[in-house]
PDB file of C-alpha atoms and ligand atoms in Angstrom:
ATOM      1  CA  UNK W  19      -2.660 -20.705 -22.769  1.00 48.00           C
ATOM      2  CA  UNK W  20       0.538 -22.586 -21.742  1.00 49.00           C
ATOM      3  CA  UNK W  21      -0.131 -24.283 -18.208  1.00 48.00           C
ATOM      4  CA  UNK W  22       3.494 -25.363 -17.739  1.00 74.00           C
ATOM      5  CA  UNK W  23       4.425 -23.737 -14.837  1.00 95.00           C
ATOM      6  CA  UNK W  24       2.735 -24.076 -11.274  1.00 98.00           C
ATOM      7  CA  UNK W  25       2.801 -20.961  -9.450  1.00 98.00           C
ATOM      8  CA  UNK W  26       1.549 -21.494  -5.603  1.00 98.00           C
ATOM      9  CA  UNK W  27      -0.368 -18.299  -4.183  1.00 98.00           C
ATOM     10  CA  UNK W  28      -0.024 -18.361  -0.706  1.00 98.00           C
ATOM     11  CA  UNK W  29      -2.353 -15.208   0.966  1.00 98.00           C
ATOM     12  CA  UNK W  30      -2.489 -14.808   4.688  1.00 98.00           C
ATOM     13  CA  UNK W  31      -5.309 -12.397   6.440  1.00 98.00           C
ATOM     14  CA  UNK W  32      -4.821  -8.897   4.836  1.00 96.00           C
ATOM     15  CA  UNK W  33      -7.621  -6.982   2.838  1.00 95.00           C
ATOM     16  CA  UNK W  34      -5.871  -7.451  -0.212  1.00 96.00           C
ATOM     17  CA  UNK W  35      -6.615 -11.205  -0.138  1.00 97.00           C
ATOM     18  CA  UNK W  36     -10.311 -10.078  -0.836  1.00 97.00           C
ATOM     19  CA  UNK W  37      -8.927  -9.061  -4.886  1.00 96.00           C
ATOM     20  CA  UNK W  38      -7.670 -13.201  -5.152  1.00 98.00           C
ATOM     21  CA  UNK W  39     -10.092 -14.258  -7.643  1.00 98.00           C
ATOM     22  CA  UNK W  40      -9.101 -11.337  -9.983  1.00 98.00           C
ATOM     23  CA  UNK W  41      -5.074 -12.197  -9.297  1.00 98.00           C
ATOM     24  CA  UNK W  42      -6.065 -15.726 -10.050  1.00 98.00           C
ATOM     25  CA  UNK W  43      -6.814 -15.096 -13.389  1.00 98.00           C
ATOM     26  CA  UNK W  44      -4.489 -12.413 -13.932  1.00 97.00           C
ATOM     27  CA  UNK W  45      -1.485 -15.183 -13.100  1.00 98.00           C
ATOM     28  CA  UNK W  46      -3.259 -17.536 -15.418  1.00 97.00           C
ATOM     29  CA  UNK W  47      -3.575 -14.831 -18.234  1.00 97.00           C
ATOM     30  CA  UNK W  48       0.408 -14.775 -17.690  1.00 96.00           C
ATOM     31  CA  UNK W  49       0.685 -18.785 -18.111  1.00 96.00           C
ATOM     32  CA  UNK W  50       0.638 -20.186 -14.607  1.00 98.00           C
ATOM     33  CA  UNK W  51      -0.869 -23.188 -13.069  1.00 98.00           C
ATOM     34  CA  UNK W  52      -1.967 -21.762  -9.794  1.00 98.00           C
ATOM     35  CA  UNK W  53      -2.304 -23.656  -6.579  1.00 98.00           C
ATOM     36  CA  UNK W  54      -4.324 -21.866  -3.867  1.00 98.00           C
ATOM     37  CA  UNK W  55      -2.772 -21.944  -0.069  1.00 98.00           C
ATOM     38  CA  UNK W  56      -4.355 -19.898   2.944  1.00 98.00           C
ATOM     39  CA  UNK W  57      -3.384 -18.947   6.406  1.00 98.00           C
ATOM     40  CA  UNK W  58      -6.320 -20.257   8.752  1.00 98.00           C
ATOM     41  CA  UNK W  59      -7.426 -17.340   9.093  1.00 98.00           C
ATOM     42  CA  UNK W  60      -7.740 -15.864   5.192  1.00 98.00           C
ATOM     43  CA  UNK W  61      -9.593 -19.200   4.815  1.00 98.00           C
ATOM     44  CA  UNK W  62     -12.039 -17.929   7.017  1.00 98.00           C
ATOM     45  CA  UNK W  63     -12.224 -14.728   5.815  1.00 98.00           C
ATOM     46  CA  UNK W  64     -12.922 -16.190   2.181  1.00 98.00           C
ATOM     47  CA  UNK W  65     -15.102 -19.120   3.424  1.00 98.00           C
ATOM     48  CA  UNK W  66     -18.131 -18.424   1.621  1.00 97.00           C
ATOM     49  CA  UNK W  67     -15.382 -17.866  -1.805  1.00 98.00           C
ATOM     50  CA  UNK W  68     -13.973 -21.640  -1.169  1.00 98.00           C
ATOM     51  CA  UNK W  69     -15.626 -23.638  -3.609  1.00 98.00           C
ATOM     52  CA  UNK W  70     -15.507 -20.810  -6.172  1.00 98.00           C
ATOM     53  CA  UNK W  71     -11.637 -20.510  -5.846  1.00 98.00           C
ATOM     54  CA  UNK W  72     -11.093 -24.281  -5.708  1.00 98.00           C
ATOM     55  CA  UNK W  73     -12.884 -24.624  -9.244  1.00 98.00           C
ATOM     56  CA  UNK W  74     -10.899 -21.388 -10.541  1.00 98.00           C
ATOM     57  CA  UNK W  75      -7.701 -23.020 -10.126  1.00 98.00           C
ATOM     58  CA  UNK W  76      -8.420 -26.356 -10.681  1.00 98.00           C
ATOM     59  CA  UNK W  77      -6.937 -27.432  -7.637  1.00 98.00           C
ATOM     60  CA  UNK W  78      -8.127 -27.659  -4.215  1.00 98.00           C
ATOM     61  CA  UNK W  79      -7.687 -24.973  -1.744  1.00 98.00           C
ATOM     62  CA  UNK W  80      -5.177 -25.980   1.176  1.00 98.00           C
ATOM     63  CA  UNK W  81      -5.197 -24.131   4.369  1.00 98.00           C
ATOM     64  CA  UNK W  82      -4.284 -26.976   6.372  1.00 96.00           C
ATOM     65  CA  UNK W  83      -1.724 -29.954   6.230  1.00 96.00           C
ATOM     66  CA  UNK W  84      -2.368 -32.812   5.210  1.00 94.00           C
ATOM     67  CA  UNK W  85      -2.397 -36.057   7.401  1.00 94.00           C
ATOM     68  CA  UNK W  86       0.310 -38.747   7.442  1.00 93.00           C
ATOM     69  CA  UNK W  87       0.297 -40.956   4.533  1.00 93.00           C
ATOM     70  CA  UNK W  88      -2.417 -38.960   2.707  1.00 93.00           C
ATOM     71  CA  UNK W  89      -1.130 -38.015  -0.659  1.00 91.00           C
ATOM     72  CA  UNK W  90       0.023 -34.478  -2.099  1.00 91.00           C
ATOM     73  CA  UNK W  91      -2.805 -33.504  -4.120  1.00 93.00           C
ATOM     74  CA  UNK W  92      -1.071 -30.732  -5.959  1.00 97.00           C
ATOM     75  CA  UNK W  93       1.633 -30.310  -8.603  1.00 97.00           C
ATOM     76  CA  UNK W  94       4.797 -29.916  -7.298  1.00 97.00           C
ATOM     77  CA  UNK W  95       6.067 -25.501  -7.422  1.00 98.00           C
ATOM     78  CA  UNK W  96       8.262 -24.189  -9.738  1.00 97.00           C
ATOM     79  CA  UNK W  97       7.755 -20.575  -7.866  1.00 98.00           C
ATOM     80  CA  UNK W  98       5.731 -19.495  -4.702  1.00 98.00           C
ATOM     81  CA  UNK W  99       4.412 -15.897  -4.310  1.00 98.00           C
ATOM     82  CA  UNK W 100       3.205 -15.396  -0.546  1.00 98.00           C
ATOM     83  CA  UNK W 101       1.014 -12.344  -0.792  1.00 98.00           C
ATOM     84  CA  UNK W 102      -0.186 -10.555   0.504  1.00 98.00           C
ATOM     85  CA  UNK W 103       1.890 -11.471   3.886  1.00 98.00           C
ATOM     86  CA  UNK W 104       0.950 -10.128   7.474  1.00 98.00           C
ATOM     87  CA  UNK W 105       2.894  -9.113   9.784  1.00 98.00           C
ATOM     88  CA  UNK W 106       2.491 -12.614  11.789  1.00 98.00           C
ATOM     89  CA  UNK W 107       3.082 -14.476   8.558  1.00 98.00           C
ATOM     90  CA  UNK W 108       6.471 -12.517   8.152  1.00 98.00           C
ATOM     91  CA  UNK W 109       7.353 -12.955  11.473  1.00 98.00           C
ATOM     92  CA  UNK W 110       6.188 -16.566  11.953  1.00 98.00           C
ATOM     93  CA  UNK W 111       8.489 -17.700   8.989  1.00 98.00           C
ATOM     94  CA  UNK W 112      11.761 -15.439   9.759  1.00 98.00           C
ATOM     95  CA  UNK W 113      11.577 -17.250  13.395  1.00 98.00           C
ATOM     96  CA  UNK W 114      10.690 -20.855  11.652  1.00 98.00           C
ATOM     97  CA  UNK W 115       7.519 -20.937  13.520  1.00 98.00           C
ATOM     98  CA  UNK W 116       5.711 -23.064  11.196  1.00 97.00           C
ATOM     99  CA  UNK W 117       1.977 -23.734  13.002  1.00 95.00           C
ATOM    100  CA  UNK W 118       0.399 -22.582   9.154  1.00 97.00           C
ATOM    101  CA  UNK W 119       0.755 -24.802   6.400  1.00 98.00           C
ATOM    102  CA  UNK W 120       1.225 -21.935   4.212  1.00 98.00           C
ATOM    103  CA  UNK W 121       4.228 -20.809   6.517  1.00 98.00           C
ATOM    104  CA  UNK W 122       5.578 -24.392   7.103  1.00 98.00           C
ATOM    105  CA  UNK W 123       5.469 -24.718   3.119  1.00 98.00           C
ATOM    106  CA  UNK W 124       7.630 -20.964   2.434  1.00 98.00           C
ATOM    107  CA  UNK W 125       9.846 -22.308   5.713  1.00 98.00           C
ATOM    108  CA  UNK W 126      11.228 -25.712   4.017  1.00 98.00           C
ATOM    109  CA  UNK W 127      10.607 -23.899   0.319  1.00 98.00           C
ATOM    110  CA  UNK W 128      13.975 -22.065   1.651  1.00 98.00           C
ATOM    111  CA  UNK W 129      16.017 -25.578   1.959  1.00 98.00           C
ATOM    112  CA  UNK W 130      14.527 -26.994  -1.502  1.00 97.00           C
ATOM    113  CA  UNK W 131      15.630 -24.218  -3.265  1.00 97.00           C
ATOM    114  CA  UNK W 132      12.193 -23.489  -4.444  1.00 98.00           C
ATOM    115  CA  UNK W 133      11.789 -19.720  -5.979  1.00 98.00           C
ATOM    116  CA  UNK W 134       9.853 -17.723  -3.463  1.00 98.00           C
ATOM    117  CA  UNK W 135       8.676 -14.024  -4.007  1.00 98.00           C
ATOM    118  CA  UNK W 136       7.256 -12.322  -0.866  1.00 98.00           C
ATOM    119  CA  UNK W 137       5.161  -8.801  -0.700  1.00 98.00           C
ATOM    120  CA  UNK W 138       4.557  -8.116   2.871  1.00 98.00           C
ATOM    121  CA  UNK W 139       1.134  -5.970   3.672  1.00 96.00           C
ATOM    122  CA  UNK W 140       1.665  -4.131   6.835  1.00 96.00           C
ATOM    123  CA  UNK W 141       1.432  -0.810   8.090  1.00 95.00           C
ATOM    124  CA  UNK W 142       3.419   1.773   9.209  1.00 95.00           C
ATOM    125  CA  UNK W 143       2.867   0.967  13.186  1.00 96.00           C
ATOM    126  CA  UNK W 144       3.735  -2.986  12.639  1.00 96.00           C
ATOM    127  CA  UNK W 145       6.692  -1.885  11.074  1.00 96.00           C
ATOM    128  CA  UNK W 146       8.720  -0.248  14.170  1.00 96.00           C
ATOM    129  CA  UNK W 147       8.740  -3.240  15.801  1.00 98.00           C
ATOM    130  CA  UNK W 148      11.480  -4.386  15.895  1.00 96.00           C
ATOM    131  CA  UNK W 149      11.099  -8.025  14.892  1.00 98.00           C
ATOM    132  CA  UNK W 150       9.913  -7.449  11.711  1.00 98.00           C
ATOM    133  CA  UNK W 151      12.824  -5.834  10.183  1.00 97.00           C
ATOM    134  CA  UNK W 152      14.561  -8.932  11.129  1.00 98.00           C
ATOM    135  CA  UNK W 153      12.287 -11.132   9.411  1.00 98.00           C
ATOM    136  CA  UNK W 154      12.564  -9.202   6.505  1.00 98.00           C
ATOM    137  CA  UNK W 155      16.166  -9.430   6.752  1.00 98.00           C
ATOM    138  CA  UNK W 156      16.432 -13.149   7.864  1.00 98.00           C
ATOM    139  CA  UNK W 157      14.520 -14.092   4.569  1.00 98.00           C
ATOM    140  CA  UNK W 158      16.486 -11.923   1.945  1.00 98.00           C
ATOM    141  CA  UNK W 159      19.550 -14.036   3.700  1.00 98.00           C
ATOM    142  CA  UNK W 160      18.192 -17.304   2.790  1.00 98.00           C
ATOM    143  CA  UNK W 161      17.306 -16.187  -0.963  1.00 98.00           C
ATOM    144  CA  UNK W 162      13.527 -15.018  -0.086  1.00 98.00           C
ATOM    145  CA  UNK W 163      12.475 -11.680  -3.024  1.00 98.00           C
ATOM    146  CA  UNK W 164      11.238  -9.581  -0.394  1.00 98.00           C
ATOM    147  CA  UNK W 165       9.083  -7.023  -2.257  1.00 98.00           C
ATOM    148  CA  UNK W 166       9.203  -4.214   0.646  1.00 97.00           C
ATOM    149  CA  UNK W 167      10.548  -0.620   0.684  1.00 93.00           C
ATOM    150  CA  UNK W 168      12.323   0.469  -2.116  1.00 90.00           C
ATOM    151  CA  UNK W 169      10.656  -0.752  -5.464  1.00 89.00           C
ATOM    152  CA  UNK W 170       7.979  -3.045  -3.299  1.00 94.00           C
ATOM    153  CA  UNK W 171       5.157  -2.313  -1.085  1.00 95.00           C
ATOM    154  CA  UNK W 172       5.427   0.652   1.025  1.00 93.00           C
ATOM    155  CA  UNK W 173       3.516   0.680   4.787  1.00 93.00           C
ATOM    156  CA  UNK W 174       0.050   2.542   5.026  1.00 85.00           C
ATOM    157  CA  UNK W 175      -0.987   4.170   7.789  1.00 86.00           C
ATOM    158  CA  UNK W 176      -2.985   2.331  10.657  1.00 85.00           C
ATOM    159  CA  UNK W 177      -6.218   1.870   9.618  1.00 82.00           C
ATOM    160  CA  UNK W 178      -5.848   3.720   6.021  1.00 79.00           C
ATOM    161  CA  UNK W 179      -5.440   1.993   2.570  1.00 76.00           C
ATOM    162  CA  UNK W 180      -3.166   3.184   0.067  1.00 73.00           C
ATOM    163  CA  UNK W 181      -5.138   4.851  -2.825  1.00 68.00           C
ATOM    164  CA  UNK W 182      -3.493   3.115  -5.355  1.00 77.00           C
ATOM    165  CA  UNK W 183      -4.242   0.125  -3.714  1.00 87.00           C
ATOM    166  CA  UNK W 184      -1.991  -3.261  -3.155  1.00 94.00           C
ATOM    167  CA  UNK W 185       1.014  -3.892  -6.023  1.00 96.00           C
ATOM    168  CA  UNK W 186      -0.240  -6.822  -7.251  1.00 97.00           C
ATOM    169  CA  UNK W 187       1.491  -6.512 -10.255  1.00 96.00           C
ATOM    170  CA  UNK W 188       4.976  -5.699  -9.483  1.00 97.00           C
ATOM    171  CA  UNK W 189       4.329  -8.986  -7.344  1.00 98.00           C
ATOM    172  CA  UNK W 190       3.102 -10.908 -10.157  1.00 97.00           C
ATOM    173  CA  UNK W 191       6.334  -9.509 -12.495  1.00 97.00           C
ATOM    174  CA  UNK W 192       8.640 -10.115  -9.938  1.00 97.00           C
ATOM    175  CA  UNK W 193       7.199 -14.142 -10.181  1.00 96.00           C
ATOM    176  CA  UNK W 194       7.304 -14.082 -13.814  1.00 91.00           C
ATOM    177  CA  UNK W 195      11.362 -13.013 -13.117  1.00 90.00           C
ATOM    178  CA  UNK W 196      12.160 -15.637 -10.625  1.00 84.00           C
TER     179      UNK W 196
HETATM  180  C1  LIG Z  17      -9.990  -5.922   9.097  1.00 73.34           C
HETATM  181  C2  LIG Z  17      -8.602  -6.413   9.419  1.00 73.34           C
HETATM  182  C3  LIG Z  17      -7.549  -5.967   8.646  1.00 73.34           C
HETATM  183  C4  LIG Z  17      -6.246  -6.413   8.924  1.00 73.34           C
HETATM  184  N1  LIG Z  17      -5.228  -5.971   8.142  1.00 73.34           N
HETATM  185  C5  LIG Z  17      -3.972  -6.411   8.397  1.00 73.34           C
HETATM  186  C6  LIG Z  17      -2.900  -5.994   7.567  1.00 73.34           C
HETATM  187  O1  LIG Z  17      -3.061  -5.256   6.594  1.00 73.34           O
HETATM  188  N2  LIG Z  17      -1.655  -6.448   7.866  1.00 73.34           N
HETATM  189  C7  LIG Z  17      -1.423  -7.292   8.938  1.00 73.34           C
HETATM  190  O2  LIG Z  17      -0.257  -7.651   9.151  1.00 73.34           O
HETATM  191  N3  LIG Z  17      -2.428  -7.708   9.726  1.00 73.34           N
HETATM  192  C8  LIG Z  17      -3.692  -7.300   9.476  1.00 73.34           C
HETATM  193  N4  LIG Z  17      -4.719  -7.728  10.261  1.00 73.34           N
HETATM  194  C9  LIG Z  17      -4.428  -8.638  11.379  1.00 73.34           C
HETATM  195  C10 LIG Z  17      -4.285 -10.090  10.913  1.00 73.34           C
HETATM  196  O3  LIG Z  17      -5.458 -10.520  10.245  1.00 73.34           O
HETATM  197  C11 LIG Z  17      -4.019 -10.985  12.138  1.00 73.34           C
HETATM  198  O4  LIG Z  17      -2.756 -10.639  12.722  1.00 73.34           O
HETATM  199  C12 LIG Z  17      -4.031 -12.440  11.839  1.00 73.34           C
HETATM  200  O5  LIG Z  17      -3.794 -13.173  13.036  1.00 73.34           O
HETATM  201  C13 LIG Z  17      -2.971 -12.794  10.802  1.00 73.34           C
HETATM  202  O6  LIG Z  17      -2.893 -14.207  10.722  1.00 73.34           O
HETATM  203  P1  LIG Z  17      -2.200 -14.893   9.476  1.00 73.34           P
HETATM  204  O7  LIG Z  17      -0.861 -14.270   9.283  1.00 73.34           O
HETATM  205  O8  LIG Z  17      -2.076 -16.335   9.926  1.00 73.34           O
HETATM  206  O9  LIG Z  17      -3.114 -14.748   8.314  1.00 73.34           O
HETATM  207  C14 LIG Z  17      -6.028  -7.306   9.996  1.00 73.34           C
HETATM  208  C15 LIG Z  17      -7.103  -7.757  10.756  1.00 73.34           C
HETATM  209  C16 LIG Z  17      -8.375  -7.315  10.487  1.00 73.34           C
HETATM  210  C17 LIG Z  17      -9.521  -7.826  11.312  1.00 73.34           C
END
């Protein structure tokens, strides 16, 4: 397995971030070195899974940043895929509001020029209002994939999962594109 590229998964607090262990290895079938980053509160929703996930990628799991002068403990990104992405995520990084590492990481990804894939997971209430079309739109601007609507995830219904589940694929090809 080639272990060239480091792919940072970045999951905020949506049910699909209960499949990560399987994506994990899925994106390290496909040849990436996968770095683990979590809102505050997917890490607690995946507390007990910490350990487990840290030793599946190798790396340690980040949901926080670090503190000044303490070094970067993880390769540097070639790509970042931010999935799945709440509503808050989406909105908190369209607006530059950048209280999650995970979100502060996508925000200056934008100036470096870093490759960044996004598949929102949101239903269809979040959706009409009205900020979040503007997120959506502020990040295709500034180079963000988007994977939403057409070709990318489509909204549920409150409280309803789609039966075929979250695209976790067509997220993962759309990385292996970037
Ligand atoms: C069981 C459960 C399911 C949720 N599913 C979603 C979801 O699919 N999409 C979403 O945007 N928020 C969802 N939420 C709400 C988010 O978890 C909540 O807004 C949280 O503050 C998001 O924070 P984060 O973006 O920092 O992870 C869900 C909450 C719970 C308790």
């Amino acid at each position: 397995m080639t272990t060239s590229r480091t792919l940072y998964l970045f999951c905020s607090a949506a049910p699909p971030v209960f499949d990560v262990a399987r994506v994990i290895e899925e994106a390290q079938t496909d040849g990436w070195d996968l770095c683990l980053g979590l809102t505050p509160s997917a890490a607690r929703w995946l507390e007990d899974s910490l350990d487990g996930l840290a030793a599946l990628t190798g790396h340690p799991v980040r949901a926080d940043y670090k503190r000044s002068g303490e070094p970067d403990v993880w390769p540097k990104a070639d790509v970042i895929l931010f999935a799945p992405a709440t509503f808050n995520s989406i909105n908190a990084w369209g607006l530059g509001l950048t209280n999650s590492f995970v979100v502060g990481v996508v925000a200056e990804g934008i100036g470096k020029g870093i490759r960044t894939v996004t598949m929102p997971c949101v239903n269809a209430a979040y959706v009409q209002h009205p900020q979040f079309e503007q997120s959506v739109a502020t990040l295709r601007a500034a180079g963000v994939t988007v994977l939403y609507g057409e070709g990318g995830f489509a909204p549920n219904q409150p409280g309803q999962r789609r039966p075929e589940g979250y695209p976790w694929r067509l997220a993962l090809d759309a990385v292996g594109a970037a």
